[in-house]
mmCIF file of C-alpha atoms in Angstrom:
data_model
loop_
_atom_site.group_PDB
_atom_site.id
_atom_site.type_symbol
_atom_site.label_atom_id
_atom_site.label_comp_id
_atom_site.label_asym_id
_atom_site.label_seq_id
_atom_site.Cartn_x
_atom_site.Cartn_y
_atom_site.Cartn_z
ATOM 1 C CA MET A 8 -21.950 7.919 -7.137
ATOM 2 C CA ILE A 9 -18.292 8.154 -8.540
ATOM 3 C CA TYR A 10 -15.690 6.540 -6.371
ATOM 4 C CA LEU A 11 -12.251 7.900 -6.628
ATOM 5 C CA ASP A 12 -10.804 6.789 -3.388
ATOM 6 C CA ASN A 13 -9.584 3.244 -4.165
ATOM 7 C CA SER A 14 -6.279 3.674 -2.523
ATOM 8 C CA ALA A 15 -8.014 4.076 0.874
ATOM 9 C CA THR A 16 -10.048 0.928 0.181
ATOM 10 C CA THR A 17 -11.453 -0.914 -2.862
ATOM 11 C CA LYS A 18 -14.911 -2.173 -3.581
ATOM 12 C CA PRO A 19 -14.976 -6.000 -3.063
ATOM 13 C CA PHE A 20 -15.568 -8.183 -6.140
ATOM 14 C CA PRO A 21 -19.032 -9.729 -6.025
ATOM 15 C CA GLU A 22 -17.413 -13.223 -6.430
ATOM 16 C CA VAL A 23 -15.177 -12.341 -3.541
ATOM 17 C CA LEU A 24 -18.152 -11.518 -1.211
ATOM 18 C CA ASP A 25 -19.870 -14.732 -2.398
ATOM 19 C CA SER A 26 -16.786 -16.748 -1.316
ATOM 20 C CA PHE A 27 -16.595 -15.060 2.082
ATOM 21 C CA VAL A 28 -20.229 -15.817 2.698
ATOM 22 C CA ALA A 29 -19.967 -19.405 1.615
ATOM 23 C CA VAL A 30 -16.934 -20.115 3.804
ATOM 24 C CA ALA A 31 -18.233 -18.174 6.847
ATOM 25 C CA THR A 32 -21.467 -20.110 6.553
ATOM 26 C CA ASN A 33 -20.416 -23.631 5.767
ATOM 27 C CA TYR A 34 -16.788 -23.903 7.022
ATOM 28 C CA PHE A 35 -16.717 -21.915 10.192
ATOM 29 C CA GLY A 36 -14.765 -24.390 12.179
ATOM 30 C CA ASN A 37 -11.612 -23.511 13.825
ATOM 31 C CA PRO A 38 -8.747 -24.479 11.485
ATOM 32 C CA SER A 39 -6.761 -25.727 14.524
ATOM 33 C CA SER A 40 -9.619 -27.994 15.698
ATOM 34 C CA LEU A 41 -9.092 -31.779 15.158
ATOM 35 C CA HIS A 42 -12.690 -32.714 14.025
ATOM 36 C CA GLU A 43 -13.963 -32.848 10.528
ATOM 37 C CA LEU A 44 -15.199 -29.209 10.500
ATOM 38 C CA GLY A 45 -11.917 -28.014 11.681
ATOM 39 C CA ARG A 46 -9.990 -30.102 9.084
ATOM 40 C CA LYS A 47 -12.259 -28.493 6.256
ATOM 41 C CA ALA A 48 -11.386 -25.239 7.292
ATOM 42 C CA GLU A 49 -7.669 -26.061 7.696
ATOM 43 C CA ARG A 50 -7.889 -27.320 4.120
ATOM 44 C CA LEU A 51 -9.174 -24.190 2.658
ATOM 45 C CA LEU A 52 -6.647 -22.412 4.591
ATOM 46 C CA SER A 53 -3.839 -24.448 3.130
ATOM 47 C CA GLN A 54 -5.447 -24.237 -0.450
ATOM 48 C CA SER A 55 -5.666 -20.361 0.048
ATOM 49 C CA ARG A 56 -1.828 -20.287 1.126
ATOM 50 C CA GLU A 57 -0.945 -22.278 -1.898
ATOM 51 C CA GLN A 58 -2.967 -20.103 -4.193
ATOM 52 C CA VAL A 59 -1.329 -16.871 -2.870
ATOM 53 C CA ALA A 60 2.312 -18.312 -3.117
ATOM 54 C CA ALA A 61 1.685 -19.535 -6.722
ATOM 55 C CA LEU A 62 0.364 -16.037 -7.635
ATOM 56 C CA LEU A 63 3.339 -14.389 -5.990
ATOM 57 C CA SER A 64 5.817 -17.072 -7.384
ATOM 58 C CA VAL A 65 6.923 -17.817 -3.810
ATOM 59 C CA LYS A 66 6.743 -20.876 -1.455
ATOM 60 C CA PRO A 67 3.541 -21.612 0.607
ATOM 61 C CA ASN A 68 5.717 -21.727 3.770
ATOM 62 C CA GLU A 69 6.936 -18.124 3.034
ATOM 63 C CA ILE A 70 3.337 -16.805 3.445
ATOM 64 C CA ILE A 71 1.973 -15.393 6.800
ATOM 65 C CA PHE A 72 -1.574 -14.456 6.940
ATOM 66 C CA THR A 73 -2.167 -11.402 9.132
ATOM 67 C CA SER A 74 -5.087 -9.091 9.889
ATOM 68 C CA GLY A 75 -4.137 -6.404 7.414
ATOM 69 C CA GLY A 76 -1.192 -4.384 6.078
ATOM 70 C CA THR A 77 -0.566 -2.480 9.490
ATOM 71 C CA GLU A 78 0.051 -5.633 11.316
ATOM 72 C CA ALA A 79 2.052 -7.110 8.538
ATOM 73 C CA ASN A 80 4.250 -3.947 8.455
ATOM 74 C CA ASN A 81 4.605 -3.928 12.293
ATOM 75 C CA LEU A 82 5.475 -7.593 12.305
ATOM 76 C CA ALA A 83 8.052 -7.164 9.742
ATOM 77 C CA ILE A 84 9.784 -4.205 11.162
ATOM 78 C CA LYS A 85 9.517 -4.897 15.065
ATOM 79 C CA GLY A 86 9.895 -8.666 14.319
ATOM 80 C CA VAL A 87 13.303 -8.140 12.614
ATOM 81 C CA ALA A 88 14.369 -5.564 15.059
ATOM 82 C CA LEU A 89 13.827 -7.579 18.098
ATOM 83 C CA GLN A 90 15.000 -10.794 16.550
ATOM 84 C CA TYR A 91 18.425 -9.328 15.167
ATOM 85 C CA ARG A 92 18.979 -6.671 17.788
ATOM 86 C CA LYS A 93 22.303 -8.459 18.854
ATOM 87 C CA ARG A 94 23.547 -7.994 15.220
ATOM 88 C CA GLY A 95 22.800 -4.252 15.179
ATOM 89 C CA ASN A 96 20.315 -1.446 16.032
ATOM 90 C CA HIS A 97 20.190 0.507 12.914
ATOM 91 C CA ILE A 98 17.148 0.826 10.563
ATOM 92 C CA ILE A 99 16.977 2.890 7.376
ATOM 93 C CA THR A 100 13.513 3.643 5.911
ATOM 94 C CA THR A 101 12.288 6.844 4.051
ATOM 95 C CA ALA A 102 10.704 10.155 4.966
ATOM 96 C CA ILE A 103 7.384 9.283 2.979
ATOM 97 C CA GLU A 104 6.312 5.833 4.520
ATOM 98 C CA HIS A 105 2.864 5.070 5.528
ATOM 99 C CA PRO A 106 2.244 5.537 9.271
ATOM 100 C CA SER A 107 2.037 1.642 9.759
ATOM 101 C CA VAL A 108 6.085 1.720 9.001
ATOM 102 C CA ALA A 109 6.888 5.095 10.241
ATOM 103 C CA GLU A 110 5.089 4.580 13.660
ATOM 104 C CA PRO A 111 6.778 1.301 14.543
ATOM 105 C CA CYS A 112 10.009 2.974 13.569
ATOM 106 C CA ARG A 113 9.215 5.761 16.052
ATOM 107 C CA GLN A 114 8.412 3.250 18.755
ATOM 108 C CA LEU A 115 11.569 1.288 18.205
ATOM 109 C CA GLU A 116 13.571 4.480 18.486
ATOM 110 C CA GLU A 117 12.109 4.767 22.102
ATOM 111 C CA LEU A 118 13.650 1.177 22.748
ATOM 112 C CA GLY A 119 16.928 2.389 21.828
ATOM 113 C CA PHE A 120 17.098 1.608 18.005
ATOM 114 C CA GLU A 121 18.441 4.243 15.618
ATOM 115 C CA VAL A 122 16.356 4.900 12.523
ATOM 116 C CA THR A 123 17.514 6.952 9.342
ATOM 117 C CA TYR A 124 14.808 8.537 7.411
ATOM 118 C CA LEU A 125 15.921 8.900 3.915
ATOM 119 C CA PRO A 126 14.885 12.024 1.944
ATOM 120 C CA VAL A 127 13.208 11.862 -1.417
ATOM 121 C CA ASN A 128 13.778 13.889 -4.546
ATOM 122 C CA ALA A 129 11.204 16.183 -6.238
ATOM 123 C CA TYR A 130 9.534 13.175 -7.740
ATOM 124 C CA GLY A 131 9.111 11.352 -4.450
ATOM 125 C CA ARG A 132 11.620 8.775 -5.203
ATOM 126 C CA VAL A 133 14.728 7.651 -3.032
ATOM 127 C CA GLU A 134 18.178 7.619 -4.558
ATOM 128 C CA VAL A 135 19.873 4.247 -4.341
ATOM 129 C CA GLU A 136 23.185 6.069 -3.747
ATOM 130 C CA THR A 137 21.919 7.894 -0.870
ATOM 131 C CA LEU A 138 20.485 4.734 0.722
ATOM 132 C CA GLU A 139 23.910 2.942 0.240
ATOM 133 C CA ARG A 140 25.716 5.701 1.867
ATOM 134 C CA SER A 141 23.519 5.369 4.887
ATOM 135 C CA LEU A 142 24.213 1.784 5.450
ATOM 136 C CA ARG A 143 26.298 1.053 8.535
ATOM 137 C CA ASP A 144 27.973 -1.912 10.006
ATOM 138 C CA ASP A 145 25.094 -2.170 12.463
ATOM 139 C CA THR A 146 22.255 -1.737 10.014
ATOM 140 C CA ILE A 147 19.787 -4.643 10.264
ATOM 141 C CA LEU A 148 16.970 -3.740 8.207
ATOM 142 C CA VAL A 149 15.929 -1.426 5.298
ATOM 143 C CA SER A 150 12.181 -0.791 4.701
ATOM 144 C CA VAL A 151 11.048 0.940 1.466
ATOM 145 C CA MET A 152 7.594 1.214 0.232
ATOM 146 C CA HIS A 153 7.083 0.192 -3.330
ATOM 147 C CA VAL A 154 4.247 2.807 -4.396
ATOM 148 C CA ASN A 155 3.661 5.709 -2.493
ATOM 149 C CA ASN A 156 0.209 5.974 -1.037
ATOM 150 C CA GLU A 157 -0.259 9.662 -1.469
ATOM 151 C CA VAL A 158 1.468 10.629 -4.863
ATOM 152 C CA GLY A 159 1.997 7.154 -6.656
ATOM 153 C CA SER A 160 5.800 7.522 -7.060
ATOM 154 C CA ILE A 161 7.252 4.083 -7.640
ATOM 155 C CA GLN A 162 10.590 3.343 -5.519
ATOM 156 C CA PRO A 163 13.493 1.600 -7.447
ATOM 157 C CA ILE A 164 12.888 -1.724 -5.564
ATOM 158 C CA GLU A 165 14.771 -3.805 -8.003
ATOM 159 C CA GLN A 166 17.888 -1.508 -7.724
ATOM 160 C CA ILE A 167 17.761 -1.392 -4.084
ATOM 161 C CA GLY A 168 17.458 -5.147 -3.800
ATOM 162 C CA GLU A 169 20.517 -5.500 -6.066
ATOM 163 C CA MET A 170 22.473 -3.060 -4.207
ATOM 164 C CA LEU A 171 21.685 -4.872 -0.905
ATOM 165 C CA GLN A 172 23.013 -8.218 -2.309
ATOM 166 C CA ARG A 173 26.442 -6.713 -1.440
ATOM 167 C CA TYR A 174 25.346 -6.274 2.255
ATOM 168 C CA PRO A 175 23.984 -9.932 3.039
ATOM 169 C CA LYS A 176 23.414 -9.110 6.683
ATOM 170 C CA VAL A 177 20.728 -6.229 5.869
ATOM 171 C CA ILE A 178 17.242 -7.497 5.708
ATOM 172 C CA PHE A 179 15.075 -5.816 3.011
ATOM 173 C CA HIS A 180 11.340 -5.106 3.673
ATOM 174 C CA VAL A 181 8.904 -3.693 1.126
ATOM 175 C CA ASP A 182 5.373 -2.279 1.946
ATOM 176 C CA HIS A 183 3.840 -3.382 -1.338
ATOM 177 C CA VAL A 184 0.280 -2.544 -0.218
ATOM 178 C CA GLN A 185 -0.418 0.061 -2.840
ATOM 179 C CA GLY A 186 1.508 -1.785 -5.655
ATOM 180 C CA VAL A 187 -0.394 -5.001 -5.527
ATOM 181 C CA ALA A 188 -2.051 -5.882 -9.033
ATOM 182 C CA LYS A 189 -1.255 -2.355 -10.223
ATOM 183 C CA VAL A 190 2.540 -2.219 -10.363
ATOM 184 C CA PRO A 191 4.332 -5.546 -10.897
ATOM 185 C CA LEU A 192 6.878 -6.563 -8.371
ATOM 186 C CA ASP A 193 8.871 -9.754 -8.791
ATOM 187 C CA ILE A 194 9.747 -10.494 -5.110
ATOM 188 C CA LYS A 195 12.455 -13.010 -5.813
ATOM 189 C CA LYS A 196 14.061 -11.114 -8.692
ATOM 190 C CA ALA A 197 14.089 -8.017 -6.637
ATOM 191 C CA ARG A 198 15.646 -9.959 -3.628
ATOM 192 C CA VAL A 199 13.102 -8.609 -1.210
ATOM 193 C CA ASP A 200 13.169 -10.565 2.126
ATOM 194 C CA LEU A 201 9.884 -9.358 3.500
ATOM 195 C CA CYS A 202 6.883 -8.123 1.655
ATOM 196 C CA THR A 203 3.565 -6.735 2.903
ATOM 197 C CA MET A 204 0.142 -6.659 1.192
ATOM 198 C CA SER A 205 -3.462 -5.875 2.337
ATOM 199 C CA ALA A 206 -6.605 -7.516 1.201
ATOM 200 C CA HIS A 207 -8.858 -4.474 0.944
ATOM 201 C CA LYS A 208 -6.584 -2.713 -1.374
ATOM 202 C CA PHE A 209 -7.250 -5.385 -4.215
ATOM 203 C CA HIS A 210 -10.935 -5.700 -3.949
ATOM 204 C CA SER A 211 -11.281 -8.024 -1.007
ATOM 205 C CA LEU A 212 -12.488 -7.231 2.620
ATOM 206 C CA ARG A 213 -10.800 -5.633 5.457
ATOM 207 C CA GLY A 214 -9.331 -7.927 7.977
ATOM 208 C CA ALA A 215 -6.838 -9.945 6.055
ATOM 209 C CA GLY A 216 -3.298 -9.317 4.900
ATOM 210 C CA ILE A 217 -0.226 -11.073 3.821
ATOM 211 C CA LEU A 218 3.348 -10.922 4.913
ATOM 212 C CA TYR A 219 5.813 -12.709 2.560
ATOM 213 C CA VAL A 220 8.805 -13.867 4.879
ATOM 214 C CA ARG A 221 11.755 -15.260 2.799
ATOM 215 C CA ASN A 222 12.972 -18.830 4.080
ATOM 216 C CA GLY A 223 15.781 -18.130 6.337
ATOM 217 C CA ILE A 224 14.532 -14.841 7.841
ATOM 218 C CA ARG A 225 13.215 -15.208 11.401
ATOM 219 C CA LEU A 226 11.031 -12.785 13.142
ATOM 220 C CA SER A 227 10.363 -12.203 16.751
ATOM 221 C CA PRO A 228 6.594 -12.811 17.132
ATOM 222 C CA LEU A 229 4.432 -9.660 18.175
ATOM 223 C CA LEU A 230 1.514 -12.033 19.397
ATOM 224 C CA ALA A 231 2.225 -14.783 21.804
ATOM 225 C CA GLY A 232 -0.511 -17.586 21.912
ATOM 226 C CA GLY A 233 -1.384 -20.851 20.003
ATOM 227 C CA GLY A 234 1.387 -20.592 17.517
ATOM 228 C CA GLN A 235 -0.577 -20.467 14.407
ATOM 229 C CA GLU A 236 1.252 -19.216 11.092
ATOM 230 C CA TRP A 237 4.555 -21.006 11.598
ATOM 231 C CA GLN A 238 4.648 -19.824 15.076
ATOM 232 C CA VAL A 239 4.961 -16.309 14.060
ATOM 233 C CA ARG A 240 1.452 -14.851 14.117
ATOM 234 C CA SER A 241 -0.668 -16.492 16.975
ATOM 235 C CA GLY A 242 -4.456 -16.178 16.649
ATOM 236 C CA THR A 243 -7.213 -18.161 14.876
ATOM 237 C CA GLU A 244 -6.966 -17.420 11.366
ATOM 238 C CA ASN A 245 -9.870 -15.646 9.650
ATOM 239 C CA VAL A 246 -10.510 -18.274 6.978
ATOM 240 C CA ALA A 247 -13.410 -16.862 5.316
ATOM 241 C CA ALA A 248 -11.533 -13.576 4.875
ATOM 242 C CA ILE A 249 -8.196 -15.313 3.744
ATOM 243 C CA VAL A 250 -10.030 -17.449 1.112
ATOM 244 C CA ALA A 251 -11.859 -14.412 -0.107
ATOM 245 C CA MET A 252 -8.437 -12.435 -0.115
ATOM 246 C CA ALA A 253 -6.793 -15.328 -2.249
ATOM 247 C CA LYS A 254 -9.696 -15.120 -4.841
ATOM 248 C CA ALA A 255 -9.333 -11.426 -5.082
ATOM 249 C CA LEU A 256 -5.733 -11.580 -5.494
ATOM 250 C CA ARG A 257 -6.120 -13.821 -8.566
ATOM 251 C CA LEU A 258 -8.895 -11.726 -10.078
ATOM 252 C CA SER A 259 -7.019 -8.556 -9.483
ATOM 253 C CA MET A 260 -3.967 -9.891 -11.316
ATOM 254 C CA GLU A 261 -6.369 -11.120 -14.181
ATOM 255 C CA ALA A 262 -7.720 -7.626 -14.377
ATOM 256 C CA TYR A 263 -4.202 -6.364 -14.521
ATOM 257 C CA GLU A 264 -3.432 -8.446 -17.659
ATOM 258 C CA GLN A 265 -6.588 -7.306 -19.292
ATOM 259 C CA GLN A 266 -6.999 -3.711 -18.353
ATOM 260 C CA ILE A 267 -3.567 -2.197 -17.474
ATOM 261 C CA ARG A 268 -3.412 -0.270 -20.641
ATOM 262 C CA GLN A 269 -6.856 1.167 -20.205
ATOM 263 C CA LEU A 270 -5.815 2.283 -16.562
ATOM 264 C CA HIS A 271 -2.907 3.952 -17.923
ATOM 265 C CA VAL A 272 -4.982 5.845 -20.644
ATOM 266 C CA LEU A 273 -7.400 6.734 -17.802
ATOM 267 C CA LYS A 274 -4.567 8.429 -15.800
ATOM 268 C CA GLU A 275 -3.379 10.342 -18.795
ATOM 269 C CA ARG A 276 -6.827 11.615 -19.505
ATOM 270 C CA TRP A 277 -7.141 12.738 -16.001
ATOM 271 C CA PHE A 278 -3.799 14.596 -16.222
ATOM 272 C CA GLU A 279 -4.953 16.378 -19.423
ATOM 273 C CA ALA A 280 -8.374 17.274 -17.644
ATOM 274 C CA LEU A 281 -7.069 18.541 -14.364
ATOM 275 C CA SER A 282 -4.460 20.844 -16.228
ATOM 276 C CA HIS A 283 -7.255 23.018 -17.214
ATOM 277 C CA ILE A 284 -8.420 23.887 -13.818
ATOM 278 C CA ASP A 285 -7.082 27.218 -12.667
ATOM 279 C CA GLY A 286 -4.713 27.105 -9.617
ATOM 280 C CA MET A 287 -4.182 23.344 -9.966
ATOM 281 C CA GLU A 288 -0.651 21.926 -9.340
ATOM 282 C CA LEU A 289 0.013 18.279 -10.141
ATOM 283 C CA HIS A 290 2.353 16.441 -7.701
ATOM 284 C CA THR A 291 2.152 13.064 -9.173
ATOM 285 C CA PRO A 292 5.260 12.548 -11.322
ATOM 286 C CA ILE A 293 4.484 11.658 -14.814
ATOM 287 C CA LYS A 294 7.339 9.128 -14.965
ATOM 288 C CA HIS A 295 7.938 6.373 -12.512
ATOM 289 C CA SER A 296 4.377 6.525 -10.934
ATOM 290 C CA ALA A 297 1.586 4.111 -10.494
ATOM 291 C CA PRO A 298 -1.324 4.035 -12.942
ATOM 292 C CA HIS A 299 -3.954 4.517 -10.263
ATOM 293 C CA ILE A 300 -2.961 7.578 -8.089
ATOM 294 C CA ILE A 301 -3.191 11.208 -8.916
ATOM 295 C CA ASN A 302 -2.338 13.952 -6.492
ATOM 296 C CA PHE A 303 -2.715 17.599 -7.112
ATOM 297 C CA SER A 304 -3.249 20.661 -4.968
ATOM 298 C CA LEU A 305 -5.647 23.614 -5.338
ATOM 299 C CA ASP A 306 -4.255 27.334 -4.670
ATOM 300 C CA GLY A 307 -5.622 28.522 -1.524
ATOM 301 C CA LEU A 308 -8.489 25.995 -0.900
ATOM 302 C CA LYS A 309 -8.506 23.804 2.157
ATOM 303 C CA SER A 310 -8.499 20.215 0.945
ATOM 304 C CA GLU A 311 -10.867 18.676 3.553
ATOM 305 C CA VAL A 312 -13.560 21.553 2.722
ATOM 306 C CA PHE A 313 -13.153 20.735 -0.844
ATOM 307 C CA VAL A 314 -13.489 16.853 -0.407
ATOM 308 C CA HIS A 315 -16.682 17.558 1.664
ATOM 309 C CA GLU A 316 -18.149 19.864 -1.149
ATOM 310 C CA LEU A 317 -17.609 17.178 -3.823
ATOM 311 C CA ALA A 318 -19.059 14.454 -1.387
ATOM 312 C CA LYS A 319 -22.354 16.354 -1.420
ATOM 313 C CA GLN A 320 -22.474 15.484 -5.218
ATOM 314 C CA GLN A 321 -21.677 11.760 -4.457
ATOM 315 C CA ILE A 322 -18.024 12.306 -5.669
ATOM 316 C CA PHE A 323 -15.604 10.688 -3.231
ATOM 317 C CA VAL A 324 -11.887 11.585 -3.380
ATOM 318 C CA SER A 325 -9.428 12.055 -0.474
ATOM 319 C CA THR A 326 -6.814 14.341 0.943
ATOM 320 C CA THR A 327 -3.792 12.443 1.921
ATOM 321 C CA SER A 328 -3.915 8.818 2.970
ATOM 322 C CA ALA A 329 -7.027 7.692 4.870
ATOM 323 C CA CYS A 330 -4.734 6.803 7.728
ATOM 324 C CA SER A 331 -3.594 10.506 7.930
ATOM 325 C CA SER A 332 -6.463 12.401 6.725
ATOM 326 C CA LYS A 333 -8.003 13.252 10.139
ATOM 327 C CA LYS A 334 -4.803 14.529 11.487
ATOM 328 C CA ARG A 335 -5.396 17.775 9.447
ATOM 329 C CA ALA A 336 -1.484 18.291 9.027
ATOM 330 C CA PRO A 337 0.264 19.107 5.718
ATOM 331 C CA SER A 338 1.113 15.979 3.548
ATOM 332 C CA LYS A 339 4.531 14.761 4.901
ATOM 333 C CA THR A 340 5.180 13.230 1.465
ATOM 334 C CA LEU A 341 4.688 16.559 -0.220
ATOM 335 C CA LEU A 342 6.755 18.376 2.221
ATOM 336 C CA ALA A 343 9.652 15.775 1.676
ATOM 337 C CA MET A 344 9.199 16.409 -2.175
ATOM 338 C CA GLY A 345 10.044 20.024 -1.513
ATOM 339 C CA VAL A 346 6.259 21.264 -1.963
ATOM 340 C CA GLU A 347 5.515 24.619 -0.169
ATOM 341 C CA GLY A 348 3.608 24.165 3.164
ATOM 342 C CA LYS A 349 0.273 25.872 1.858
ATOM 343 C CA ARG A 350 0.317 23.725 -1.090
ATOM 344 C CA ALA A 351 0.739 20.653 0.953
ATOM 345 C CA GLU A 352 -2.227 21.489 2.993
ATOM 346 C CA SER A 353 -4.392 21.719 -0.065
ATOM 347 C CA SER A 354 -3.717 18.345 -1.833
ATOM 348 C CA ILE A 355 -6.185 16.137 -3.118
ATOM 349 C CA ARG A 356 -5.740 12.534 -4.069
ATOM 350 C CA ILE A 357 -7.775 10.698 -6.768
ATOM 351 C CA SER A 358 -7.135 6.992 -6.850
ATOM 352 C CA LEU A 359 -8.633 4.725 -9.543
ATOM 353 C CA SER A 360 -9.641 1.206 -9.851
ATOM 354 C CA TRP A 361 -10.660 -1.002 -12.866
ATOM 355 C CA GLU A 362 -14.112 0.000 -12.558
ATOM 356 C CA ASN A 363 -13.546 3.851 -13.132
ATOM 357 C CA THR A 364 -14.291 5.110 -16.610
ATOM 358 C CA ILE A 365 -13.250 7.930 -18.917
ATOM 359 C CA GLU A 366 -16.865 9.156 -19.048
ATOM 360 C CA GLU A 367 -16.641 10.008 -15.404
ATOM 361 C CA ILE A 368 -13.853 12.662 -15.912
ATOM 362 C CA PRO A 369 -16.006 15.491 -17.273
ATOM 363 C CA VAL A 370 -18.613 14.984 -14.662
ATOM 364 C CA VAL A 371 -16.018 15.273 -11.905
ATOM 365 C CA VAL A 372 -14.106 18.162 -13.405
ATOM 366 C CA ARG A 373 -17.330 20.033 -13.873
ATOM 367 C CA ALA A 374 -18.196 19.558 -10.063
ATOM 368 C CA MET A 375 -14.554 20.443 -9.248
ATOM 369 C CA LYS A 376 -14.916 23.745 -10.793
ATOM 370 C CA GLU A 377 -18.286 24.498 -9.412
ATOM 371 C CA ALA A 378 -17.049 23.554 -5.954
ATOM 372 C CA ILE A 379 -13.892 25.788 -6.427
ATOM 373 C CA GLN A 380 -16.021 28.661 -7.484
ATOM 374 C CA LYS A 381 -18.450 28.297 -4.630
ATOM 375 C CA LEU A 382 -15.594 28.118 -1.939
ATOM 376 C CA GLN A 383 -13.836 31.004 -3.401
ATOM 377 C CA ASP A 384 -17.065 33.053 -3.384
ATOM 378 C CA VAL A 385 -17.385 32.151 0.426
ATOM 379 C CA LYS A 386 -13.831 33.378 1.094
ATOM 380 C CA ARG A 387 -14.521 36.717 -0.463
#
């Protein structure tokens, strides 16, 4: 098997699975319980919070554990909108956000909020000047992803944060799900107020996520209940998944230090190999793009058919994001970048991890060429 769908989900590290099993087996108490088993679980929760905060260079009380990236994005966007609606009802985001940002914005529009969806250039990047021109007196939130999940373009987060310093009433949220441990982001230096991360994107398990909330920012809770997570996110914490997530974050950051150059080399080799496939058009920009995402299209071929053909050979790639792949619509990211509709319907995403190797490239490219030939023969 050759797995090239790491932006959808990563394979958990073995050590992370061991931690999950050990905590779920031996420390299964409710962390809110007063007895010894509960206190032990609560201590593990606190230690995980401190570990995550230290890795992100923020304070432990600025970390809220969630069920994943979707919940964290919803909490950030709706939480700010409902908490600060007396200050204003205007939100700014981009045309290429993940559905877990775009859909909450759509829902808020139904509640009377106004949302500006910023365009991107041909490289999938937002212009800071365009964003600043869109600010209004009633703007309360700017939400911009760090790394695009489909093409890997990196947004100018630090420049946006610096610009927003002149607008202190505007809260800045960053969806950092695809950037964690692949593209560094100094949350404090970039003046980010809210930042979303998801465990299963950095070799942990699904069911856990992180929302960084800068001290001083208040959120209207989405879930009412026992008041866990600083009264912001009620619900019994998934201690085993959180402990595993903290460990995975540490291991992923260590892997970054040791292997990031190799990942860049791998991406360059992929670019070179793909350029020899007839009809291929590369959509991931060479500059300002993440080291692990490569997006391209194949002239005249339906991407979902191509993905299934490769899967028959145990090679796993994807079309758009996993959360959008079943909608069978052209990639909205590629359309926003100015890619023609037919091309946007035939896009393929390769997403790498630390475990992928250069030796896999010729194997996959050969399988791709065979699949293209087979599908073209069927069309004739």
